[in-house]
Amino acid sequence: MTKEKGTSVIALFNMSLLLVFTIVCLGVAFSAIRGFQDVQEERDNISELAVAMSYLNARLRQNDCSYAVRIDSSPIGDGSALVITEEIEDSEYETWIYWWAGELVESFIEKGDDRIEEASSPIAEIDGFEVTYDEPDLVKIHVWCGVGSKNKDLTFKVALRTQPIGAEEF
């Protein structure tokens, strides 16, 4: 009877050890999955910020001509908007770039048209956008993704060759 009792104690110990090992393995696996998800989310945020920065820099550079660039209040919600005016076949058009509903968006409309929201196209998924004049010929742009400790932000300045509209008030 003692041999059977000893065998059952060893079997119980082996089962307990196997259970502890299984729990530890599952904990490590779930931890690795969570770590991978955090890295992927951070990578996605950095990618979206890079897309937004590259797009904004290119748009400012290609439209750096007299009184073509101005900063205005966002047409939808709070915040600021970058507005680029251009003339095409004797008509003036405006490109409004602003943040709305978790995205940096662009609207290309005829000057004076109020259907900005309907003409909006997404550029990048970001959590915020702010544009200001840092100096009369220097546009400062701040974009960010994430909240709290996962927040990633990017601030850059673009020097214009020409003075933008409204910058003389700086």
mmCIF file of C-alpha atoms in Angstrom:
data_model
loop_
_atom_site.group_PDB
_atom_site.id
_atom_site.type_symbol
_atom_site.label_atom_id
_atom_site.label_comp_id
_atom_site.label_asym_id
_atom_site.label_seq_id
_atom_site.Cartn_x
_atom_site.Cartn_y
_atom_site.Cartn_z
ATOM 1 C CA MET A 1 0.000 0.000 0.000
ATOM 2 C CA THR A 2 2.865 2.409 0.675
ATOM 3 C CA LYS A 3 4.258 1.748 -2.763
ATOM 4 C CA GLU A 4 0.914 2.689 -4.333
ATOM 5 C CA LYS A 5 0.686 5.758 -2.111
ATOM 6 C CA GLY A 6 4.211 6.805 -3.065
ATOM 7 C CA THR A 7 3.417 6.301 -6.751
ATOM 8 C CA SER A 8 0.278 8.440 -6.516
ATOM 9 C CA VAL A 9 2.228 11.224 -4.716
ATOM 10 C CA ILE A 10 4.853 11.183 -7.472
ATOM 11 C CA ALA A 11 2.139 11.244 -10.148
ATOM 12 C CA LEU A 12 0.423 14.150 -8.360
ATOM 13 C CA PHE A 13 3.754 15.990 -8.126
ATOM 14 C CA ASN A 14 4.433 15.370 -11.843
ATOM 15 C CA MET A 15 0.966 16.625 -12.795
ATOM 16 C CA SER A 16 1.422 19.730 -10.621
ATOM 17 C CA LEU A 17 4.819 20.399 -12.181
ATOM 18 C CA LEU A 18 3.329 19.989 -15.670
ATOM 19 C CA LEU A 19 0.502 22.388 -14.768
ATOM 20 C CA VAL A 20 2.942 25.032 -13.456
ATOM 21 C CA PHE A 21 5.102 24.637 -16.579
ATOM 22 C CA THR A 22 2.021 25.042 -18.825
ATOM 23 C CA ILE A 23 0.903 28.194 -16.986
ATOM 24 C CA VAL A 24 4.387 29.724 -17.230
ATOM 25 C CA CYS A 25 4.582 28.913 -20.968
ATOM 26 C CA LEU A 26 1.171 30.480 -21.596
ATOM 27 C CA GLY A 27 2.191 33.585 -19.627
ATOM 28 C CA VAL A 28 5.369 33.965 -21.684
ATOM 29 C CA ALA A 29 3.427 33.455 -24.934
ATOM 30 C CA PHE A 30 0.787 36.055 -24.043
ATOM 31 C CA SER A 31 3.487 38.475 -22.945
ATOM 32 C CA ALA A 32 5.318 38.035 -26.264
ATOM 33 C CA ILE A 33 2.080 38.589 -28.208
ATOM 34 C CA ARG A 34 1.349 41.798 -26.276
ATOM 35 C CA GLY A 35 4.913 42.994 -26.821
ATOM 36 C CA PHE A 36 4.626 42.337 -30.557
ATOM 37 C CA GLN A 37 1.302 44.220 -30.709
ATOM 38 C CA ASP A 38 2.876 47.233 -28.948
ATOM 39 C CA VAL A 39 5.813 47.242 -31.367
ATOM 40 C CA GLN A 40 3.455 46.959 -34.353
ATOM 41 C CA GLU A 41 1.256 49.806 -33.066
ATOM 42 C CA GLU A 42 4.303 52.031 -32.545
ATOM 43 C CA ARG A 43 5.569 51.175 -36.027
ATOM 44 C CA ASP A 44 2.180 52.025 -37.547
ATOM 45 C CA ASN A 45 2.079 55.369 -35.694
ATOM 46 C CA ILE A 46 5.580 56.290 -36.868
ATOM 47 C CA SER A 47 4.639 55.336 -40.420
ATOM 48 C CA GLU A 48 1.501 57.506 -40.359
ATOM 49 C CA LEU A 49 3.492 60.444 -38.962
ATOM 50 C CA ALA A 50 6.093 60.040 -41.703
ATOM 51 C CA VAL A 51 3.375 59.994 -44.384
ATOM 52 C CA ALA A 52 1.789 63.149 -42.940
ATOM 53 C CA MET A 53 5.132 64.954 -42.651
ATOM 54 C CA SER A 54 6.241 64.015 -46.151
ATOM 55 C CA TYR A 55 2.901 65.021 -47.662
ATOM 56 C CA LEU A 56 2.786 68.378 -45.865
ATOM 57 C CA ASN A 57 6.391 69.198 -46.722
ATOM 58 C CA ALA A 58 5.835 68.356 -50.394
ATOM 59 C CA ARG A 59 2.617 70.396 -50.604
ATOM 60 C CA LEU A 60 4.295 73.433 -49.037
ATOM 61 C CA ARG A 61 7.350 73.160 -51.280
ATOM 62 C CA GLN A 62 5.388 72.813 -54.512
ATOM 63 C CA ASN A 63 3.117 75.765 -53.659
ATOM 64 C CA ASP A 64 5.736 78.148 -52.279
ATOM 65 C CA CYS A 65 4.764 81.184 -54.323
ATOM 66 C CA SER A 66 3.509 84.656 -53.432
ATOM 67 C CA TYR A 67 0.436 84.613 -51.222
ATOM 68 C CA ALA A 68 -0.452 81.010 -52.044
ATOM 69 C CA VAL A 69 -0.138 79.665 -48.482
ATOM 70 C CA ARG A 70 -2.090 80.730 -45.426
ATOM 71 C CA ILE A 71 -3.087 79.353 -42.047
ATOM 72 C CA ASP A 72 -6.744 79.495 -41.122
ATOM 73 C CA SER A 73 -9.013 77.954 -38.510
ATOM 74 C CA SER A 74 -10.204 74.456 -39.305
ATOM 75 C CA PRO A 75 -13.426 74.386 -41.331
ATOM 76 C CA ILE A 76 -14.679 71.457 -39.242
ATOM 77 C CA GLY A 77 -14.153 71.422 -35.497
ATOM 78 C CA ASP A 78 -11.333 73.040 -33.551
ATOM 79 C CA GLY A 79 -7.755 73.543 -34.596
ATOM 80 C CA SER A 80 -5.956 75.052 -37.518
ATOM 81 C CA ALA A 81 -5.807 74.379 -41.237
ATOM 82 C CA LEU A 82 -3.216 74.885 -43.916
ATOM 83 C CA VAL A 83 -4.813 76.523 -46.965
ATOM 84 C CA ILE A 84 -3.132 76.615 -50.366
ATOM 85 C CA THR A 85 -4.603 78.859 -53.069
ATOM 86 C CA GLU A 86 -3.926 78.288 -56.748
ATOM 87 C CA GLU A 87 -5.314 79.611 -59.997
ATOM 88 C CA ILE A 88 -6.400 77.138 -62.655
ATOM 89 C CA GLU A 89 -7.920 78.369 -65.934
ATOM 90 C CA ASP A 90 -9.002 81.770 -64.575
ATOM 91 C CA SER A 91 -10.607 80.284 -61.428
ATOM 92 C CA GLU A 92 -9.190 80.236 -57.918
ATOM 93 C CA TYR A 93 -9.123 76.952 -56.038
ATOM 94 C CA GLU A 94 -8.183 76.176 -52.457
ATOM 95 C CA THR A 95 -6.682 73.079 -50.927
ATOM 96 C CA TRP A 96 -7.620 72.828 -47.261
ATOM 97 C CA ILE A 97 -5.472 70.495 -45.150
ATOM 98 C CA TYR A 98 -6.776 69.913 -41.630
ATOM 99 C CA TRP A 99 -7.398 67.284 -38.961
ATOM 100 C CA TRP A 100 -10.821 65.746 -38.553
ATOM 101 C CA ALA A 101 -12.141 62.546 -36.958
ATOM 102 C CA GLY A 102 -8.739 60.933 -36.437
ATOM 103 C CA GLU A 103 -7.347 61.716 -39.886
ATOM 104 C CA LEU A 104 -5.349 64.365 -41.647
ATOM 105 C CA VAL A 105 -7.566 65.233 -44.612
ATOM 106 C CA GLU A 106 -7.366 67.329 -47.742
ATOM 107 C CA SER A 107 -10.195 69.130 -49.525
ATOM 108 C CA PHE A 108 -9.719 70.611 -52.987
ATOM 109 C CA ILE A 109 -12.531 73.073 -53.708
ATOM 110 C CA GLU A 110 -13.262 76.212 -55.657
ATOM 111 C CA LYS A 111 -12.601 79.320 -53.570
ATOM 112 C CA GLY A 112 -15.708 80.270 -51.622
ATOM 113 C CA ASP A 113 -17.282 76.800 -51.840
ATOM 114 C CA ASP A 114 -18.504 75.642 -48.416
ATOM 115 C CA ARG A 115 -18.722 71.907 -49.202
ATOM 116 C CA ILE A 116 -15.333 71.216 -47.677
ATOM 117 C CA GLU A 117 -16.376 68.121 -45.739
ATOM 118 C CA GLU A 118 -17.907 66.479 -48.819
ATOM 119 C CA ALA A 119 -14.712 66.987 -50.832
ATOM 120 C CA SER A 120 -12.382 65.613 -48.157
ATOM 121 C CA SER A 121 -9.915 62.824 -48.846
ATOM 122 C CA PRO A 122 -7.892 61.104 -46.096
ATOM 123 C CA ILE A 123 -4.113 61.481 -46.078
ATOM 124 C CA ALA A 124 -2.975 59.799 -42.851
ATOM 125 C CA GLU A 125 -4.474 58.419 -39.643
ATOM 126 C CA ILE A 126 -3.144 60.665 -36.893
ATOM 127 C CA ASP A 127 -4.482 61.894 -33.563
ATOM 128 C CA GLY A 128 -3.773 65.583 -34.003
ATOM 129 C CA PHE A 129 -2.476 68.337 -36.268
ATOM 130 C CA GLU A 130 -1.505 71.916 -35.558
ATOM 131 C CA VAL A 131 0.009 74.481 -37.907
ATOM 132 C CA THR A 132 1.269 77.942 -36.918
ATOM 133 C CA TYR A 133 3.666 80.649 -38.054
ATOM 134 C CA ASP A 134 6.941 80.473 -36.159
ATOM 135 C CA GLU A 135 8.291 83.509 -38.011
ATOM 136 C CA PRO A 136 6.841 85.445 -40.956
ATOM 137 C CA ASP A 137 8.344 83.010 -43.478
ATOM 138 C CA LEU A 138 8.522 79.880 -41.295
ATOM 139 C CA VAL A 139 5.589 77.488 -40.997
ATOM 140 C CA LYS A 140 5.668 75.219 -37.935
ATOM 141 C CA ILE A 141 3.734 71.954 -38.166
ATOM 142 C CA HIS A 142 3.048 69.584 -35.278
ATOM 143 C CA VAL A 143 1.476 66.135 -35.824
ATOM 144 C CA TRP A 144 1.000 63.360 -33.273
ATOM 145 C CA CYS A 145 -0.313 59.814 -32.790
ATOM 146 C CA GLY A 146 -1.179 57.860 -29.664
ATOM 147 C CA VAL A 147 -1.873 58.870 -26.092
ATOM 148 C CA GLY A 148 0.001 58.703 -22.836
ATOM 149 C CA SER A 149 3.237 56.749 -22.838
ATOM 150 C CA LYS A 150 2.537 55.535 -26.385
ATOM 151 C CA ASN A 151 2.384 59.086 -27.739
ATOM 152 C CA LYS A 152 4.588 59.798 -30.757
ATOM 153 C CA ASP A 153 4.797 63.330 -32.063
ATOM 154 C CA LEU A 154 6.679 65.144 -34.761
ATOM 155 C CA THR A 155 7.287 68.867 -35.061
ATOM 156 C CA PHE A 156 8.970 70.334 -38.094
ATOM 157 C CA LYS A 157 9.418 73.741 -39.646
ATOM 158 C CA VAL A 158 9.331 74.654 -43.314
ATOM 159 C CA ALA A 159 11.047 77.843 -44.451
ATOM 160 C CA LEU A 160 9.159 79.475 -47.299
ATOM 161 C CA ARG A 161 10.819 81.578 -49.977
ATOM 162 C CA THR A 162 7.770 83.830 -50.063
ATOM 163 C CA GLN A 163 5.768 85.335 -47.250
ATOM 164 C CA PRO A 164 2.500 83.495 -46.626
ATOM 165 C CA ILE A 165 -0.839 85.269 -46.272
ATOM 166 C CA GLY A 166 -1.394 86.450 -42.700
ATOM 167 C CA ALA A 167 2.226 86.014 -41.650
ATOM 168 C CA GLU A 168 2.810 89.749 -41.625
ATOM 169 C CA GLU A 169 0.752 89.830 -38.396
ATOM 170 C CA PHE A 170 3.440 87.724 -36.724
#
